[in-house]
Short mmCIF file of C-alpha atoms in Angstrom, two decimals:
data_model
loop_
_atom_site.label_atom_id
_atom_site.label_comp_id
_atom_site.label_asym_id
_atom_site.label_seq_id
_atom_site.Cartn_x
_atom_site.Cartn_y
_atom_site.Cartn_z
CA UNK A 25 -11.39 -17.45 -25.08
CA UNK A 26 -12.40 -16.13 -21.67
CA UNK A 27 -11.21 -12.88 -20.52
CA UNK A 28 -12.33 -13.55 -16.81
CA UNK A 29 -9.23 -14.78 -14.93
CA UNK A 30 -8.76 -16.82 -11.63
CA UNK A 31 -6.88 -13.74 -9.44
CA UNK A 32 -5.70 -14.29 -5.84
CA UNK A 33 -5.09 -10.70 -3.66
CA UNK A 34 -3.01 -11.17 -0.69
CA UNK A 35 -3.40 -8.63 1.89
CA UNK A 36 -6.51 -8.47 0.38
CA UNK A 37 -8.89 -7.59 3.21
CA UNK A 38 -6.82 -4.05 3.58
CA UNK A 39 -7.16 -0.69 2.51
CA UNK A 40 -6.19 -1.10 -0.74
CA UNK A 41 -6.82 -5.12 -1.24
CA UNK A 42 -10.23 -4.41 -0.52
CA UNK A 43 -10.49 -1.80 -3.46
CA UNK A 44 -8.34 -4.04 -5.24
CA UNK A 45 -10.81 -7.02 -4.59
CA UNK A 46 -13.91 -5.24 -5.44
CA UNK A 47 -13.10 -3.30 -9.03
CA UNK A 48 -11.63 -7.28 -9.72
CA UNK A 49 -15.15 -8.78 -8.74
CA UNK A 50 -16.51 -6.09 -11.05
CA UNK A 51 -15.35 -7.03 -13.98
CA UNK A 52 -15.84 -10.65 -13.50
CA UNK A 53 -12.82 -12.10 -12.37
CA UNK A 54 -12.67 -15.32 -10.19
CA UNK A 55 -10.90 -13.41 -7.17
CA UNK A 56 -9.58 -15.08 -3.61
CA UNK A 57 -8.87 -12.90 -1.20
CA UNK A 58 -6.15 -13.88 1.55
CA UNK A 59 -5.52 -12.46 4.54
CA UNK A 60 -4.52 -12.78 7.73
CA UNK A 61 -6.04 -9.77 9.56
CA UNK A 62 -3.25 -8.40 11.75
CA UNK A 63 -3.76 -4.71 10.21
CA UNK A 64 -6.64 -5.33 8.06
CA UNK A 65 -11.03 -5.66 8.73
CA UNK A 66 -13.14 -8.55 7.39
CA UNK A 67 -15.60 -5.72 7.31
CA UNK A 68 -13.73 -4.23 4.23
CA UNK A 69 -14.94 -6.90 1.96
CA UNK A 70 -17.95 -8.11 4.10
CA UNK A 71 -20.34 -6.45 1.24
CA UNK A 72 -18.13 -9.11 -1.52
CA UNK A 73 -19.55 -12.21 -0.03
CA UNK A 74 -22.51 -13.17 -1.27
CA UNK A 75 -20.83 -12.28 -4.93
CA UNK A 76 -20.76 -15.59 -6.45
CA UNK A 77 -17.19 -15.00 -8.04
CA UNK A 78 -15.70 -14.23 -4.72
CA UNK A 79 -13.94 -16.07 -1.89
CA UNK A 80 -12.34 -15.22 1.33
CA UNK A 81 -9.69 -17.35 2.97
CA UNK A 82 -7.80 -17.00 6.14
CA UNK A 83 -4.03 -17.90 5.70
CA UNK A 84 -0.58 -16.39 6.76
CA UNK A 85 1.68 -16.07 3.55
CA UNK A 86 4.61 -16.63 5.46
CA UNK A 87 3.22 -20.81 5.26
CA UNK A 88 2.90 -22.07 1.85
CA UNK A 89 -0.54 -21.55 0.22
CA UNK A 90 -1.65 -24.15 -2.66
CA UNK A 91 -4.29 -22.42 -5.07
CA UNK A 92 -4.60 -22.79 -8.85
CA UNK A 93 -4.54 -19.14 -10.04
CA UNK A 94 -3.78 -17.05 -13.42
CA UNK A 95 -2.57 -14.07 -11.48
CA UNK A 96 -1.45 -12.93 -8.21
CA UNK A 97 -1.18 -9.55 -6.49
CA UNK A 98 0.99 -9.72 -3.70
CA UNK A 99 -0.22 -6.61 -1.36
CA UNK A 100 0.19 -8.68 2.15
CA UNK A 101 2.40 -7.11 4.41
CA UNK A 102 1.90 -3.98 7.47
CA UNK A 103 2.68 -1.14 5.84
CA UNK A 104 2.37 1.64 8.83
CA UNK A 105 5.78 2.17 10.87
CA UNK A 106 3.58 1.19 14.35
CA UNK A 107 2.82 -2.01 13.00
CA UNK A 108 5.97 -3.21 11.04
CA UNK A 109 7.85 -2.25 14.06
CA UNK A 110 5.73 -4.30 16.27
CA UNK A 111 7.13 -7.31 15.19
CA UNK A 112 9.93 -6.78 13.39
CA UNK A 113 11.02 -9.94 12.11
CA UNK A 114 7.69 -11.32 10.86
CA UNK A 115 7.40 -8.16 8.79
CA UNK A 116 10.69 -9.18 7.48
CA UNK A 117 9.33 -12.68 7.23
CA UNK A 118 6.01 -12.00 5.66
CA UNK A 119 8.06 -10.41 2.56
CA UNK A 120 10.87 -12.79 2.51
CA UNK A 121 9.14 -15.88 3.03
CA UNK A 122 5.80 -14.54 1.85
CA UNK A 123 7.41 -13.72 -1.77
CA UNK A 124 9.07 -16.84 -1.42
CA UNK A 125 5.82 -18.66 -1.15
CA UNK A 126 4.08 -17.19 -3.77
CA UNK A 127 6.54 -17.17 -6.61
CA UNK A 128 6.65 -20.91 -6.29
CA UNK A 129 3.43 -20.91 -6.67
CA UNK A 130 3.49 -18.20 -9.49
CA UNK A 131 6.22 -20.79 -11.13
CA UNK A 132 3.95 -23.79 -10.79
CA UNK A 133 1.12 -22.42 -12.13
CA UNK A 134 2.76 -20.45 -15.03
CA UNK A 135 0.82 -17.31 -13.19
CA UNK A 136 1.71 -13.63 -13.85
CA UNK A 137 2.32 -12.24 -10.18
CA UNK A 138 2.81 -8.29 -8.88
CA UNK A 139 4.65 -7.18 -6.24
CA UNK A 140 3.46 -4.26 -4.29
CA UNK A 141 6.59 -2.52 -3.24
CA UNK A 142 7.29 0.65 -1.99
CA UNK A 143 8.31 3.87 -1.93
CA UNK A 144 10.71 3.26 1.38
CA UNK A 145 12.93 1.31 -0.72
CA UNK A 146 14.50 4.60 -1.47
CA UNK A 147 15.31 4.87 2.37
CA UNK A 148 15.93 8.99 3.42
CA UNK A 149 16.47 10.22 -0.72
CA UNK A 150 19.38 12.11 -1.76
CA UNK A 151 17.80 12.48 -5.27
CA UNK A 152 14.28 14.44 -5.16
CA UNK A 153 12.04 13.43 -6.35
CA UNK A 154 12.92 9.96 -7.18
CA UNK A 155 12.90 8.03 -10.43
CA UNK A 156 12.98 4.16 -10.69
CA UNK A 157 16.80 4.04 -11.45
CA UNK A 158 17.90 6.24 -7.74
CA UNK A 159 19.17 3.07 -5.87
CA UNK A 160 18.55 4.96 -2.47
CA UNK A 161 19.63 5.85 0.70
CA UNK A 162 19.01 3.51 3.20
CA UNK A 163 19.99 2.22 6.91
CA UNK A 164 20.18 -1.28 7.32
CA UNK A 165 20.32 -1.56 10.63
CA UNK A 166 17.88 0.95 11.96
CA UNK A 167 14.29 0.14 12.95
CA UNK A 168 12.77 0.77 9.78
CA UNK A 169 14.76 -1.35 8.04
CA UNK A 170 12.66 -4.81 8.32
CA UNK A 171 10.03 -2.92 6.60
CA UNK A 172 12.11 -1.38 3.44
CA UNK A 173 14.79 -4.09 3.40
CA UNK A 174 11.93 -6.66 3.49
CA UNK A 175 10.53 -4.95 0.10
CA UNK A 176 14.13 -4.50 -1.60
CA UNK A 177 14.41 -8.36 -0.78
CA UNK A 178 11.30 -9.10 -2.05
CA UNK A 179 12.09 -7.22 -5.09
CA UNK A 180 15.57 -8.94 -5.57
CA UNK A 181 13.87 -12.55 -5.17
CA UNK A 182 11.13 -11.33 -7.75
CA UNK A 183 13.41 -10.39 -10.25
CA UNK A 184 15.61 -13.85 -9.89
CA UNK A 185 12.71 -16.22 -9.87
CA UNK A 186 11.85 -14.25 -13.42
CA UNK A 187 15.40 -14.50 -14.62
CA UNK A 188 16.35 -18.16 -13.86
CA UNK A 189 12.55 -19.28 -13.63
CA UNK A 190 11.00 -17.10 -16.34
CA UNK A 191 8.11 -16.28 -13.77
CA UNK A 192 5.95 -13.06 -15.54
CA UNK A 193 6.77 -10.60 -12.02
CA UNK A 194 5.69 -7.51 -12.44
CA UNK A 195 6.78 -4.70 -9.12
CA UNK A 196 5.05 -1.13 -8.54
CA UNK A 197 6.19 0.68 -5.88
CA UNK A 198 3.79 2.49 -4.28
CA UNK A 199 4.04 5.79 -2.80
CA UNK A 200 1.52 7.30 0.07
CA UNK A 201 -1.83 6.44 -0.40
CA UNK A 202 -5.33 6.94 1.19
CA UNK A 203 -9.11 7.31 1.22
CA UNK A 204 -11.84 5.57 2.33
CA UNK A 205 -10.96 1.94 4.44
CA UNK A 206 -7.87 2.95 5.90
CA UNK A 207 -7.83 1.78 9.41
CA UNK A 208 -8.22 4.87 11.51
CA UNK A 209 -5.83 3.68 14.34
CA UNK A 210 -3.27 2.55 11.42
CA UNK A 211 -0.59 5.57 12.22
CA UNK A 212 -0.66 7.05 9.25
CA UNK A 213 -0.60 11.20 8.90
CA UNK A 214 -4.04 11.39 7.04
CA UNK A 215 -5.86 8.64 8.91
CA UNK A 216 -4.43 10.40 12.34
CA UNK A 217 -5.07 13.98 11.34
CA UNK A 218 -8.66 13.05 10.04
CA UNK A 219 -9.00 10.78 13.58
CA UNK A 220 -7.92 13.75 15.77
CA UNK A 221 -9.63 16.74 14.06
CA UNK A 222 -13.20 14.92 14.55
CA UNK A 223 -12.31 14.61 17.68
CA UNK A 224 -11.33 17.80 18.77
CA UNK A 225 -8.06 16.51 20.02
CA UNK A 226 -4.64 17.92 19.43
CA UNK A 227 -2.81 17.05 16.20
CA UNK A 228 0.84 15.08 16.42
CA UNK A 229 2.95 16.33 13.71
CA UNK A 230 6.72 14.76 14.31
CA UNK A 231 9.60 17.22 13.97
CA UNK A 232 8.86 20.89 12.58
CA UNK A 233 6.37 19.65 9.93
CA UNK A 234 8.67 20.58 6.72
CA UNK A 235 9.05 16.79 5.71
CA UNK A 236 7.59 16.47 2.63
CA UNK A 237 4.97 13.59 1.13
CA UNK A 238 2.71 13.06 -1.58
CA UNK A 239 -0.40 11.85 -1.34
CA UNK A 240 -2.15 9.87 -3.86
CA UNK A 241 -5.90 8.58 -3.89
CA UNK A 242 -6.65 5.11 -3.45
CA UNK A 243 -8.72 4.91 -7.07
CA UNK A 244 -5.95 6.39 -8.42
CA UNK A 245 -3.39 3.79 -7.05
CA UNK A 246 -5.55 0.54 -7.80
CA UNK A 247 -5.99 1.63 -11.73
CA UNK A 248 -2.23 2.03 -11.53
CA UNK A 249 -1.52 -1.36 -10.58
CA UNK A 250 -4.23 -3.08 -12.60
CA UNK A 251 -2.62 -1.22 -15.55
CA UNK A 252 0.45 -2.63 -14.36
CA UNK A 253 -0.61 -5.75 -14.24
CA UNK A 254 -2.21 -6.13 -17.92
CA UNK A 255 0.77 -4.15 -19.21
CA UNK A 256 3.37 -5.59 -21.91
CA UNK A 257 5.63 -8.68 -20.48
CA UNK A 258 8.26 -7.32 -21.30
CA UNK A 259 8.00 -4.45 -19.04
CA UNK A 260 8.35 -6.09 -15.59
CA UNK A 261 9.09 -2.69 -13.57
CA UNK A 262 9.89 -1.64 -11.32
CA UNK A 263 7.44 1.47 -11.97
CA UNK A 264 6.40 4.01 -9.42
CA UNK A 265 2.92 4.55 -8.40
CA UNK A 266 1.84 7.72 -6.55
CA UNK A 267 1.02 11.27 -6.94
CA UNK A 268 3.75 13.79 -7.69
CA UNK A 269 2.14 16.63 -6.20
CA UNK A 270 3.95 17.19 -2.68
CA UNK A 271 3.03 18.50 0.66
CA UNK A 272 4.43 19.25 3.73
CA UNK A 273 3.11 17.67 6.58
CA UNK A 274 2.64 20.90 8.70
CA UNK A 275 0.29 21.71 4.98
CA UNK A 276 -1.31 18.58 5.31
CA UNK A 277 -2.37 19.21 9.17
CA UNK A 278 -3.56 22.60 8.53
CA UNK A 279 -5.63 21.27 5.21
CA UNK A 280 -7.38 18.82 7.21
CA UNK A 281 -7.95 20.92 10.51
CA UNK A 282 -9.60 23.42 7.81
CA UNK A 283 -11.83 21.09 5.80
CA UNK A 284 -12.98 19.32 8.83
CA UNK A 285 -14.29 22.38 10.99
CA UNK A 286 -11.73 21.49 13.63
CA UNK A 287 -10.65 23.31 17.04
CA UNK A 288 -7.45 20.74 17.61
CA UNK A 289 -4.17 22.59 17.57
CA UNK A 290 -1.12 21.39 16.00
CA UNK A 291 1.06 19.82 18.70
CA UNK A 292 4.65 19.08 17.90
CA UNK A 293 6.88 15.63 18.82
CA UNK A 294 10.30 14.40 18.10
CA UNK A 295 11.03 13.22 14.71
CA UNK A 296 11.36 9.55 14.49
CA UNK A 297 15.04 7.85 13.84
CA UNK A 298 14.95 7.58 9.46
CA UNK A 299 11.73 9.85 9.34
CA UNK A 300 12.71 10.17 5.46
CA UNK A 301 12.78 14.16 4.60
CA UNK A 302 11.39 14.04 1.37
CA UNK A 303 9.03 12.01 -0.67
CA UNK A 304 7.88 12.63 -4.24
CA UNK A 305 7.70 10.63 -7.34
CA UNK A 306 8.75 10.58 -10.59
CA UNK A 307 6.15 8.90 -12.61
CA UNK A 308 7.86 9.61 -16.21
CA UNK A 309 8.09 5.86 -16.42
CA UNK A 310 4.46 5.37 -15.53
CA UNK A 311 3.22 7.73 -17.82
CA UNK A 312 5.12 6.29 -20.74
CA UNK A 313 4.70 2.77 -20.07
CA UNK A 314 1.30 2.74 -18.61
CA UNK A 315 -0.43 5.76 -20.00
CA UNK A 316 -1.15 6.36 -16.26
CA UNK A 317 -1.49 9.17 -13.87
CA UNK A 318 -3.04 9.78 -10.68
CA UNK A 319 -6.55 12.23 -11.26
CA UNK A 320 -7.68 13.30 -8.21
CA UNK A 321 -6.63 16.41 -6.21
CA UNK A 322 -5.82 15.94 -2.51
CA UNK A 323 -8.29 18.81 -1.95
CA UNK A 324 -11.38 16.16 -3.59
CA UNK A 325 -9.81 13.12 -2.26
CA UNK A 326 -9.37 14.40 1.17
CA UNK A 327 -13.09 15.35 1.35
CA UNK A 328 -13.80 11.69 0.45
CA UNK A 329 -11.98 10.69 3.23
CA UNK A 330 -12.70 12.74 5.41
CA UNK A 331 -16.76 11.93 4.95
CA UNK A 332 -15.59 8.25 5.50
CA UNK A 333 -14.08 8.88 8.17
CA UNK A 334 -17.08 10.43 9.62
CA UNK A 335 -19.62 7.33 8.64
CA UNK A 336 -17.97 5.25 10.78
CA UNK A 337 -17.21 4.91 14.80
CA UNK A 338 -13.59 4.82 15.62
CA UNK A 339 -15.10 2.18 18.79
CA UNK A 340 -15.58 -0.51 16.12
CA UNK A 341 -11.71 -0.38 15.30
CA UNK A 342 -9.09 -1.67 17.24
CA UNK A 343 -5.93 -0.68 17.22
CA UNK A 344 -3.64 -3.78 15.52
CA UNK A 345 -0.82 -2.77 17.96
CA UNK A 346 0.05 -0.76 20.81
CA UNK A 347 2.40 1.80 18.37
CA UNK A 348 -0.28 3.93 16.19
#
């Protein structure tokens, strides 16, 4: 029997889709990428389409989407405060509706479908760092909240379609990420520190700098979730993804000011409301489940980045929304 599988990516034309898409096309799978390219560049997967066991499609997962597939890896959604705050309720929508969407779909076609979650589903943590079973610490009603409580519905609706449907869900939640492909204007700390250094601008760094992150690399993250993916069934998740080695941000400014030769200074703004204090996972679960955890320093991946960032000109991106 054929290994090579029919595998749609949502979000699929982003940072990590677009890793996601091509180690996929690699090993021979049939993949279709959708996206709707609010955050994300068609130039991401640009070099995937002359590959004959590739396809591209434009669609909004928040309409239905009829596709035969074997699996599904549901990574559409903004994931960069700026942008999920921009419009609010479609964020909320896109995982809602979105997950709605493609569990049917999942259901119909007796497919095996992951849910990219995240990290903010642990809102502001009172348990650090945080394993699977911390429930977390979230506001509901602050402007944040369309983004996590959009995942932590998402997860909720995964987990009933596979207990009165039987769908095979599987749900990572992924902590910081980056490398190469992330949008430069996307608002994120290591896409806007690497931005400003190389261009000799001052550095933002919100409140004193001692909130915490950890940062893992994107080839890290993608093995993570095909390993997820191709686990056992009966391990469904959810499993966190990320690095556990954690920085402050004031660290992470003065890392990247160093390795890039910069003059910029550190500048200093108000925190935003639910900036959360802490961020670090506990990959236990990963490691025993998965046999999985993340290889590359920040120092290495950093420098990857930061050469990226320095192949490309920041005049061929433009910003998704006015809020980076």
């Amino acid at each position: 029997m054929s290994q090579h599988k029919r595998i749609l990516v949502t979000g699929g034309a982003g940072f990590l889709g677009s890793h996601l898409c091509e180690r996929l096309v690699d090993q021979g799978h049939d993949v279709i990428c959708v996206d709707n390219f609010f955050t994300s560049q068609k130039t991401n997967v640009t070099h995937l389409l002359d590959r004959a066991n590739f396809e591209l499609i434009r669609h909004d997962i928040t309409h239905p989407l009829y596709l035969e597939v074997d699996e599904v890896y549901n990574l559409a959604c903004p994931a960069a405060p700026g942008h999920y705050q921009y419009n609010p309720i479609k964020t909320m929508k896109t995982s809602v509706m979105g997950s709605i969407n493609l569990l049917g779909m999942a259901k119909r076609c007796r497919a095996k479908i992951l849910q990219a979650s995240t990290s903010e589903v642990y809102g502001d943590p009172e348990v650090h760092p945080q394993p699977e079973s911390y429930r977390g610490s979230e506001n509901t009603l602050g402007p944040r909240a369309c983004y996590d409580e959009g995942k932590r519905a998402a997860e909720t609706l995964f987990m009933d379609y596979h207990r009165a449907n039987g769908v095979n869900v599987r749900i990572v939640r992924i902590f910081n990420t980056y490398g190469p492909r992330m949008h430069p204007f996307d608002g994120r700390v290591v896409s806007n520190f690497i931005r400003q250094a190389l261009d000799g601008v001052d550095i933002t760094v919100f409140g004193d700098g001692s909130q915490t992150r950890s940062f893992c690399y994107r080839d890290d993250l993608v093995e993570g979730i095909i390993r997820m993916m191709n686990g056992p069934d009966e391990f469904v998740g959810p499993v966190n993804i990320g690095n556990p080695g954690e920085f402050t941000i004031l660290e992470l400014a003065q890392k990247v000011i160093a390795m890039t030769g910069s003059k910029s200074k550190v500048v200093h703004k108000p925190l935003p409301a639910d900036d959360p204090t802490q961020r670090q996972p506990d990959i236990t679960l990963a490691r025993e489940k998965l046999g999985w955890a993340p290889e590359v320093k920040l120092d290495e991946g950093l420098a990857k980045t930061i050469e990226w960032f320095k192949s490309v000109d920041f005049a061929d991106f433009r910003a998704p929304t006015p809020n980076y």
